[in-house]
PDB file of C-alpha atoms and ligand atoms in Angstrom:
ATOM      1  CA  UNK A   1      -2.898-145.632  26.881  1.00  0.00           C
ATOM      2  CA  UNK A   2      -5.608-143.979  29.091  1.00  0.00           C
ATOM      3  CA  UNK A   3      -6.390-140.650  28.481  1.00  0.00           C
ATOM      4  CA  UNK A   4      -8.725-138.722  31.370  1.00  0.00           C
ATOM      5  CA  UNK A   5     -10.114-135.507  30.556  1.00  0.00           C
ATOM      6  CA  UNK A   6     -11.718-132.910  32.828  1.00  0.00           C
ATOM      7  CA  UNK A   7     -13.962-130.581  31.837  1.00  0.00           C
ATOM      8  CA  UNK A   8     -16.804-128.276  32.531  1.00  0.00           C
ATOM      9  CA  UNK A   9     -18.148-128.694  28.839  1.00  0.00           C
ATOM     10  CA  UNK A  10     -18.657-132.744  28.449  1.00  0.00           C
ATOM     11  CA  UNK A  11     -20.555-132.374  25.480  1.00  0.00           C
ATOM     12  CA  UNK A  12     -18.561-130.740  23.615  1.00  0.00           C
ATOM     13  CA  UNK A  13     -16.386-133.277  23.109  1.00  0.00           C
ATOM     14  CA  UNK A  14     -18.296-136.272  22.610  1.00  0.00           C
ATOM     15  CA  UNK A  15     -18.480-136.031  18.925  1.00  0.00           C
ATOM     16  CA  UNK A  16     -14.550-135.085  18.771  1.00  0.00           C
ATOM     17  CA  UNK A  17     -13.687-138.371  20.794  1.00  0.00           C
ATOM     18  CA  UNK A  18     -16.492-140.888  18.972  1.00  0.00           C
ATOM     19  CA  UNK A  19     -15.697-140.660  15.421  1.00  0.00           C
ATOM     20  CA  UNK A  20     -12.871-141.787  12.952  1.00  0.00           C
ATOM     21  CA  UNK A  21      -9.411-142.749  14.195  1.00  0.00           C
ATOM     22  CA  UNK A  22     -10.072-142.082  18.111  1.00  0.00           C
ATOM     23  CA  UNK A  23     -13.410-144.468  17.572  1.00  0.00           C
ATOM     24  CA  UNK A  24     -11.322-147.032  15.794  1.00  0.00           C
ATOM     25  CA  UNK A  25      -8.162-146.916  18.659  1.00  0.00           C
ATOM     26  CA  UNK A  26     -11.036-147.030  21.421  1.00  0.00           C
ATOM     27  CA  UNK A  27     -12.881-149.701  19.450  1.00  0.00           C
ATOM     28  CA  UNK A  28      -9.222-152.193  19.155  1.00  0.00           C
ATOM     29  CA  UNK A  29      -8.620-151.242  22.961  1.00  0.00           C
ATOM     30  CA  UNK A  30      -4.925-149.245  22.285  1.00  0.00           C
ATOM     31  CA  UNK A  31      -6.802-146.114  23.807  1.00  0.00           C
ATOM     32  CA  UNK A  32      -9.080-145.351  26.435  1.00  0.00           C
ATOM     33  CA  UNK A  33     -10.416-142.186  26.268  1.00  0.00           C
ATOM     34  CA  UNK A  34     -12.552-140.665  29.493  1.00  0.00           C
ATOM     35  CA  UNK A  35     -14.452-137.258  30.094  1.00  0.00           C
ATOM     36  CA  UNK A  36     -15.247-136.454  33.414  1.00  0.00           C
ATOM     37  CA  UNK A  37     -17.807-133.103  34.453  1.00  0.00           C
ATOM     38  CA  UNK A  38     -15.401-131.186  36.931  1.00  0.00           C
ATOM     39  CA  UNK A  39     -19.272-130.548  38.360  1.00  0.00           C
ATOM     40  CA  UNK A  40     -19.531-134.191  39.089  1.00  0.00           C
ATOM     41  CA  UNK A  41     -16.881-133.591  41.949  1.00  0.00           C
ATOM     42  CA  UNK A  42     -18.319-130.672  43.610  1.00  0.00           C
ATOM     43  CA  UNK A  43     -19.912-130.267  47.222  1.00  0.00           C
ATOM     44  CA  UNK A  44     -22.434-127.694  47.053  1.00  0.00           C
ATOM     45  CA  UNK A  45     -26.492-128.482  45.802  1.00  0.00           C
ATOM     46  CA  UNK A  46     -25.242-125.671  42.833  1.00  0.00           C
ATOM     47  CA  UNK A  47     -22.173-127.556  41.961  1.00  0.00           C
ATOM     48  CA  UNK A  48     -20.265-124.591  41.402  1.00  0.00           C
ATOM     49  CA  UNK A  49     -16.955-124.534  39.827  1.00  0.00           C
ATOM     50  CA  UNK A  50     -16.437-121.181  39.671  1.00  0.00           C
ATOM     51  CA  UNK A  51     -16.058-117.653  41.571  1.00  0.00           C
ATOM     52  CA  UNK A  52     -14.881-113.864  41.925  1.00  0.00           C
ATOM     53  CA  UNK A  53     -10.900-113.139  41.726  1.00  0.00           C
ATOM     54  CA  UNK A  54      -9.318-112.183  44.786  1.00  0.00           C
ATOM     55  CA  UNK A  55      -8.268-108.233  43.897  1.00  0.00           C
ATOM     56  CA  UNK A  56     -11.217-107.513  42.037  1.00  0.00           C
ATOM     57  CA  UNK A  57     -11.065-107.895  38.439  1.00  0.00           C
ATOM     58  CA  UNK A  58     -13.270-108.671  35.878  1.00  0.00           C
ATOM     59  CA  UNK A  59     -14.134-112.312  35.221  1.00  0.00           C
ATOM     60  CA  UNK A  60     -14.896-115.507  37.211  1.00  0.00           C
ATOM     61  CA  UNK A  61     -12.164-117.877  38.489  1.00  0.00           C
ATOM     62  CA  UNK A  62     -11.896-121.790  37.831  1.00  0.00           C
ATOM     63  CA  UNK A  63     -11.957-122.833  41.706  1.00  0.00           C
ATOM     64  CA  UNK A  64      -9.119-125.185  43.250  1.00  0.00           C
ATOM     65  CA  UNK A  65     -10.980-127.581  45.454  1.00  0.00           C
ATOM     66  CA  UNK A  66     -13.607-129.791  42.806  1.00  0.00           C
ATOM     67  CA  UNK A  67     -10.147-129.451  40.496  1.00  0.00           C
ATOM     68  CA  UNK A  68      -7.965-131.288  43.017  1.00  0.00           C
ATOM     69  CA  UNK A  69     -10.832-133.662  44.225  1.00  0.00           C
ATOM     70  CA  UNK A  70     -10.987-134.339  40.394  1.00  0.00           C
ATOM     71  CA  UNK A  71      -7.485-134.910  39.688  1.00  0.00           C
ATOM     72  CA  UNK A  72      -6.418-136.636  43.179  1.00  0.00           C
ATOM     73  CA  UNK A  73      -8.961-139.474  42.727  1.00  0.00           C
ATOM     74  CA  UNK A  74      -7.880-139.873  39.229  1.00  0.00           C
ATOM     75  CA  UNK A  75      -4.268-140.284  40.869  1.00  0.00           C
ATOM     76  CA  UNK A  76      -5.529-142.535  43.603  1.00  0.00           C
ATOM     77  CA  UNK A  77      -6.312-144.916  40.796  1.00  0.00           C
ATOM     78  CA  UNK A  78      -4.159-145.203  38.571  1.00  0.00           C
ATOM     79  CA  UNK A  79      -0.268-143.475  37.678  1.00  0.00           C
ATOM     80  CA  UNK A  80      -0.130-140.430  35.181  1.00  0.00           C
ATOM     81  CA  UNK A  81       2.744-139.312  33.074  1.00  0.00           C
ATOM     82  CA  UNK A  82       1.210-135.839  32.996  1.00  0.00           C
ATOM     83  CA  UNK A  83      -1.084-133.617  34.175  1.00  0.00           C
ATOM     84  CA  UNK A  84      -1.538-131.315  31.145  1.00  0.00           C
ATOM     85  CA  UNK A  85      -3.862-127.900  31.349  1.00  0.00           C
ATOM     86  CA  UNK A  86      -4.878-126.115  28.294  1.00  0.00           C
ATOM     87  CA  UNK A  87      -3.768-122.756  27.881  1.00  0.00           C
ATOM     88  CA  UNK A  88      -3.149-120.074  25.236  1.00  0.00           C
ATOM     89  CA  UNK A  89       0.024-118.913  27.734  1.00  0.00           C
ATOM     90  CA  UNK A  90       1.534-122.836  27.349  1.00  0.00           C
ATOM     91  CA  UNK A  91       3.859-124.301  25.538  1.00  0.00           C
ATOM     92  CA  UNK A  92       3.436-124.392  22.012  1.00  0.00           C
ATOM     93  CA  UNK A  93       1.702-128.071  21.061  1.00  0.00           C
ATOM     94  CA  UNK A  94       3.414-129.557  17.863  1.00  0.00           C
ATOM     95  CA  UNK A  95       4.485-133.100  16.195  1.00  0.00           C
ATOM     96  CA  UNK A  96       7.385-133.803  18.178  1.00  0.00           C
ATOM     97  CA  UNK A  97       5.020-132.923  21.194  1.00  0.00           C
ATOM     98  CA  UNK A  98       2.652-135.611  20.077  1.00  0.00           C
ATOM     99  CA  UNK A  99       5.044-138.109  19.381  1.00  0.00           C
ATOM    100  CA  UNK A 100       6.488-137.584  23.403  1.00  0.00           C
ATOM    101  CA  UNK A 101       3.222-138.213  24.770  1.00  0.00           C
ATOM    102  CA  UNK A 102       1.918-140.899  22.380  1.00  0.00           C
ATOM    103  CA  UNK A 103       4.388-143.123  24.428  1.00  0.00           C
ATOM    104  CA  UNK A 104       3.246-142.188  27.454  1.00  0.00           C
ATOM    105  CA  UNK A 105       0.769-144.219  29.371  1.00  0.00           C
ATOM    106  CA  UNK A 106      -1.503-142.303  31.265  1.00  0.00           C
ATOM    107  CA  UNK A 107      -2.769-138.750  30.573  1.00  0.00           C
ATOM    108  CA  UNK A 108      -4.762-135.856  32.456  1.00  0.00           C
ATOM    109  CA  UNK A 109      -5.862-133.025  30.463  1.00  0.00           C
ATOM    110  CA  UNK A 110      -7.437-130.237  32.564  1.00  0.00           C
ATOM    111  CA  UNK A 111      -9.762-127.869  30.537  1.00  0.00           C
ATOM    112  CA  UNK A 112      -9.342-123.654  31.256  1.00  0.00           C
ATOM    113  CA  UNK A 113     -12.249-121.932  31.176  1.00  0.00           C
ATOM    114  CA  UNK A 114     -13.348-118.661  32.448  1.00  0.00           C
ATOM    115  CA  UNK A 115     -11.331-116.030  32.849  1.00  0.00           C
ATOM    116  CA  UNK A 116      -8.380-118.263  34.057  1.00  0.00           C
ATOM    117  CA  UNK A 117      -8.276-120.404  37.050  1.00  0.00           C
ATOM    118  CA  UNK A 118      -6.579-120.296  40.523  1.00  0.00           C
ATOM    119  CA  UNK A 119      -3.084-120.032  39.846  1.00  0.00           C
ATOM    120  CA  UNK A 120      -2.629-122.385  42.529  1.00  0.00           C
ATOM    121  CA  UNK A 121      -3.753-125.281  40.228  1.00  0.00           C
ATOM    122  CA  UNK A 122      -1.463-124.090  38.307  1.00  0.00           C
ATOM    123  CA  UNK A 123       1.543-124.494  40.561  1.00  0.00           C
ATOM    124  CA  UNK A 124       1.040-127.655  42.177  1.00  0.00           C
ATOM    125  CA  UNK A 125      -1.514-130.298  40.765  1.00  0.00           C
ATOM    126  CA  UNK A 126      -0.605-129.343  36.695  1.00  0.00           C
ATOM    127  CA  UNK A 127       2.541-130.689  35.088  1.00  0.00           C
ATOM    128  CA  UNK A 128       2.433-129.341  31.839  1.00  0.00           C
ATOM    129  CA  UNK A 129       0.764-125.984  30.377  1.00  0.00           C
ATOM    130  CA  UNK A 130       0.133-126.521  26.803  1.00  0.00           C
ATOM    131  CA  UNK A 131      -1.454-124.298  24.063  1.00  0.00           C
ATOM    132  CA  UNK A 132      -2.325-125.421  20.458  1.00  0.00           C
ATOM    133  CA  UNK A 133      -1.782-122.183  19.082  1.00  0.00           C
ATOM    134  CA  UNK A 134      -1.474-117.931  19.329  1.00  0.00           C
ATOM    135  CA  UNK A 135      -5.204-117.447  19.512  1.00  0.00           C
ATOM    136  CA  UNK A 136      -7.606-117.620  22.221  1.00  0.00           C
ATOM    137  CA  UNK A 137     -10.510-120.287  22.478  1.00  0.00           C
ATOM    138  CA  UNK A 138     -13.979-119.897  24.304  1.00  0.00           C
ATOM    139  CA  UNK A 139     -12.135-122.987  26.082  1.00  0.00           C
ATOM    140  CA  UNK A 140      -9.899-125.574  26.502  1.00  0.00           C
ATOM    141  CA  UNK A 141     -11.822-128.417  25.492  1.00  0.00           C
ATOM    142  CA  UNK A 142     -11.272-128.561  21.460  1.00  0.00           C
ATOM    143  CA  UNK A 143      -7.653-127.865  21.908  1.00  0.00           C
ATOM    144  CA  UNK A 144      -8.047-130.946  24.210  1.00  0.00           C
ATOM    145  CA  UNK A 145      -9.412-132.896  21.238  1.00  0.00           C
ATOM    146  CA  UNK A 146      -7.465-131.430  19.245  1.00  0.00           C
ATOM    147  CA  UNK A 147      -4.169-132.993  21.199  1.00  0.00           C
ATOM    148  CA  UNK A 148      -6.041-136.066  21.843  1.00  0.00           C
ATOM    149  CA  UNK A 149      -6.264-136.966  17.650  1.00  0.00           C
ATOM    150  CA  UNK A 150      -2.858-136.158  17.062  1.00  0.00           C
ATOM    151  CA  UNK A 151      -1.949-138.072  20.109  1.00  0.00           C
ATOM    152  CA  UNK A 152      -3.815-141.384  19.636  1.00  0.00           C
ATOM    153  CA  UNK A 153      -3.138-141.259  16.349  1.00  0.00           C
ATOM    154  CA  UNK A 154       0.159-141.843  16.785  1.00  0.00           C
ATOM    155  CA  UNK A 155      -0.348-145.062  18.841  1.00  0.00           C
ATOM    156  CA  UNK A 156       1.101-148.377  16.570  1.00  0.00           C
ATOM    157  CA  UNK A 157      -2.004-150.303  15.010  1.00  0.00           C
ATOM    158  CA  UNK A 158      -4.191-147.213  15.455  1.00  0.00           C
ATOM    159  CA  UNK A 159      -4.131-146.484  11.450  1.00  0.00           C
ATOM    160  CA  UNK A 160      -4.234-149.122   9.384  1.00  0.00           C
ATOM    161  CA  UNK A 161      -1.606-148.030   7.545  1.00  0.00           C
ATOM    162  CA  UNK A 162       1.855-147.491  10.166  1.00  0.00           C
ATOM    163  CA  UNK A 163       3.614-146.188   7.425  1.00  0.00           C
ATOM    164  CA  UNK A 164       0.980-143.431   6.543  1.00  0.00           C
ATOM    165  CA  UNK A 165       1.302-141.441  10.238  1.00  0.00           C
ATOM    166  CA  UNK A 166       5.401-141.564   9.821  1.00  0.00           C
ATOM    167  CA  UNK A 167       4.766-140.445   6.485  1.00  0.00           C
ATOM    168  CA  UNK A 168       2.469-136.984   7.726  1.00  0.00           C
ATOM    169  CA  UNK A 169       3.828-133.539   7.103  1.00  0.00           C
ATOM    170  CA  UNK A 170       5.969-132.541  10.452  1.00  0.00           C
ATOM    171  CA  UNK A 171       7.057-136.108  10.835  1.00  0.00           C
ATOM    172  CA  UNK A 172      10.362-134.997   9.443  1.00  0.00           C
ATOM    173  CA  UNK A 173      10.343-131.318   9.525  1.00  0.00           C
ATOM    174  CA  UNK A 174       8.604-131.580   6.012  1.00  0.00           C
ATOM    175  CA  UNK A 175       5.763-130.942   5.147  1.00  0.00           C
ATOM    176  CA  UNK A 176       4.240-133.786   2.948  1.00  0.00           C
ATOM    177  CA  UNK A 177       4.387-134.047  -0.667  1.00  0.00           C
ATOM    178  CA  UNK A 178       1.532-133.898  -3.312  1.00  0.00           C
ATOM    179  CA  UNK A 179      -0.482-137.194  -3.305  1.00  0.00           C
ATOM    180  CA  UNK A 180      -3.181-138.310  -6.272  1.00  0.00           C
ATOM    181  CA  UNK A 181      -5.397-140.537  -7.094  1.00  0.00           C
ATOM    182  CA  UNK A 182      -7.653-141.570 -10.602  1.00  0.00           C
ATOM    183  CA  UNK A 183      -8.554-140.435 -12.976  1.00  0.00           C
ATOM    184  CA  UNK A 184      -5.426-140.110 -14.615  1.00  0.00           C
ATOM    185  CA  UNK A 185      -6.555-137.010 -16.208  1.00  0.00           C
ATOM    186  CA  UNK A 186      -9.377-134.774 -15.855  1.00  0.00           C
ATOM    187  CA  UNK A 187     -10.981-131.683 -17.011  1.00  0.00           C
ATOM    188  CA  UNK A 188      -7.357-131.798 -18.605  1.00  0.00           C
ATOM    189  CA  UNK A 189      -5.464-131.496 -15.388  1.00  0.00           C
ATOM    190  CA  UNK A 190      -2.746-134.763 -15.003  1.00  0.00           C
ATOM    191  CA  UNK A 191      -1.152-136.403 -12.955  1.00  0.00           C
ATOM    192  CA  UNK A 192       2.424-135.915 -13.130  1.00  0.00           C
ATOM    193  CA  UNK A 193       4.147-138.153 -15.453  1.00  0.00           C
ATOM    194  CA  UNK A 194       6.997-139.190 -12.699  1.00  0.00           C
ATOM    195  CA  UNK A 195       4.018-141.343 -10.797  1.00  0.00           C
ATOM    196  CA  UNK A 196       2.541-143.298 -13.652  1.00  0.00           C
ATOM    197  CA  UNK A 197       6.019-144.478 -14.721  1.00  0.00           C
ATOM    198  CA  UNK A 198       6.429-147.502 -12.202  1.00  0.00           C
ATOM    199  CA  UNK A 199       9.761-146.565 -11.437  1.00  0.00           C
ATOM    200  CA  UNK A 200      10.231-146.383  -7.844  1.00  0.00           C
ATOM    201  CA  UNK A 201      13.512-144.572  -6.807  1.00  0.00           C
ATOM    202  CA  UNK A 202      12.498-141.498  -9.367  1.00  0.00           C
ATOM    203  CA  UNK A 203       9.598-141.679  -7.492  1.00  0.00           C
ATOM    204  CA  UNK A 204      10.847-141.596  -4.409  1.00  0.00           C
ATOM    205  CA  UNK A 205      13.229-138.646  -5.541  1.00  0.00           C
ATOM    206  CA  UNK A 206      10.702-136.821  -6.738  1.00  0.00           C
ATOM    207  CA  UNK A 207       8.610-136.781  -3.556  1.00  0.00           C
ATOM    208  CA  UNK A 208      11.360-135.574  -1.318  1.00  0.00           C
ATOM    209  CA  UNK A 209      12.283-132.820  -3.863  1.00  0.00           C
ATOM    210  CA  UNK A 210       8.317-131.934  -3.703  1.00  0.00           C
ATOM    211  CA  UNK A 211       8.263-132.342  -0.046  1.00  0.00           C
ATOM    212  CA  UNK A 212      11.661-129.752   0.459  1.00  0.00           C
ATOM    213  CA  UNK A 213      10.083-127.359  -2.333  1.00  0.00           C
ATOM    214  CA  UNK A 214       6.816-127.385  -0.268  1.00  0.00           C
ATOM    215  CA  UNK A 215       8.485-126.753   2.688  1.00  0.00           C
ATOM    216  CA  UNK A 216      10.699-123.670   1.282  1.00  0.00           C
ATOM    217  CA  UNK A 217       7.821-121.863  -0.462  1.00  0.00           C
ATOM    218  CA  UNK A 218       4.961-122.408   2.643  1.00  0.00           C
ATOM    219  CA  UNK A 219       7.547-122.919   6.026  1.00  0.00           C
ATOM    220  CA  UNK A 220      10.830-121.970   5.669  1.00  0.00           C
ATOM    221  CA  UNK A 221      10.883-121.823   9.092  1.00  0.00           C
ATOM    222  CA  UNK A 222      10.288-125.537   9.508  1.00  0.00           C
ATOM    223  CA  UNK A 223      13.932-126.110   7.531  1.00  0.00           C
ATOM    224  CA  UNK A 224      15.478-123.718   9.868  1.00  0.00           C
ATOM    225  CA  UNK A 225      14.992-125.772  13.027  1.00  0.00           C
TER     226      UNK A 225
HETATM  227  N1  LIG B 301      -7.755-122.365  25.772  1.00  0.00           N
HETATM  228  C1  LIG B 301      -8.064-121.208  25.166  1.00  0.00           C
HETATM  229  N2  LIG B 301      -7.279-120.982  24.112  1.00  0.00           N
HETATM  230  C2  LIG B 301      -6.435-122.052  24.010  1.00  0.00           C
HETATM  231  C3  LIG B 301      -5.389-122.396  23.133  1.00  0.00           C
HETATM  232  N3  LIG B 301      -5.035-121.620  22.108  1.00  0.00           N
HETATM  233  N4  LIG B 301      -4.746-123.564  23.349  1.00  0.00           N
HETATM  234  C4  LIG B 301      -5.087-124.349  24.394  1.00  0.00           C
HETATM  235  N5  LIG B 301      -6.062-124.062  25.260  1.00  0.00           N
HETATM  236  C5  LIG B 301      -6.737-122.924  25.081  1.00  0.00           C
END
């Protein structure tokens, strides 16, 4: 999988993209991961991506043309499944999202900034408008990075352990159950019994139970769904 991103902040997400789990999936080839500078595909000696809305309001608009230049050479080399553009007025980002586009092959992800940008993007070079949440960012790039790691994540081979991503909270619309490790005991506070006693199936029982009683208490919407 090849994942573009454009962006008028490529710093910001160089530390994001180089570490842990999207390191290791760039490292054993199963993701490429690319950051363009939207400024890199601008005309003008200021390399200006930005200007004043049309209609006078307050702000500065994300400009069409170094956008399109951006995203039509990116298109004149390769296929994409999407063209996705960070928002907070998207679609709401969430596991089954992630799974979908972890089988994809190729992805765009166009960074907002500003106070929005031409809405013209919006209508005819974006495929998908996707937010990670109600709450607004300074911009789109960690949400990018955000989507990325849950993305790649997802790819087979990318954790060691295949079992351990179908195994995450959401996977099943639960969240996950309590997991320990030794000491046994400490400061008093044990490990319950049910895991030390080698005997699988109760085990197993008493995860899901955990898992559903988790779920009820913290997102009763999740059981809803
Ligand atoms: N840009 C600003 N806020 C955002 C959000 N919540 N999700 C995605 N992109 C954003």
């Amino acid at each position: 999988m090849r994942i573009d991103i454009i962006t008028v902040l490529p710093e910001l997400l160089e530390s994001p993209l180089n570490h842990s789990i999207l390191k290791r999936a760039q490292d054993k080839n199963l993701a490429e991961i690319v950051v363009h500078n939207l400024r890199d595909y601008t005309l003008d000696k200021h390399r200006r991506v930005d200007d004043y809305p049309f209609g006078g309001e307050a702000g500065m608009v994300m400009q069409i043309e170094p956008i399109d230049r951006a995203i039509s050479y990116l298109k004149s080399q390769r296929n994409y499944d999407e063209v996705i553009f960070t928002t907070p007025d998207g679609e709401k980002f969430d596991q089954r999202m992630a799974n979908n586009l972890s089988m994809s092959g190729n992805l765009i992800f166009l960074c907002g900034h500003y106070k929005g940008i031409d809405y013209r993007i919006r209508e005819h070079l974006i495929t998908r408008e996707v937010t990670i949440g109600d709450y607004v960012l300074t911009g789109g790039e960690l949400a990018a990075a955000i989507m990325c790691d849950a993305i790649v994540r997802l790819i087979p081979g990318a954790i060691g352990d295949e079992q351990s991503a179908l195994s995450d909270s959401f996977q099943d619309n639960l969240l996950a159950p309590p997991v320990y490790t030794r000491p046994a005991e400490y400061k008093g506070w044990k490990v319950p019994d049910i895991l030390l006693s080698g005997h699988q199936r109760k085990i197993d029982e008493w995860k899901h139970d955990q898992a559903l009683e988790r779920t009820r208490r913290l997102r009763p919407d999740l059981l809803d769904e």
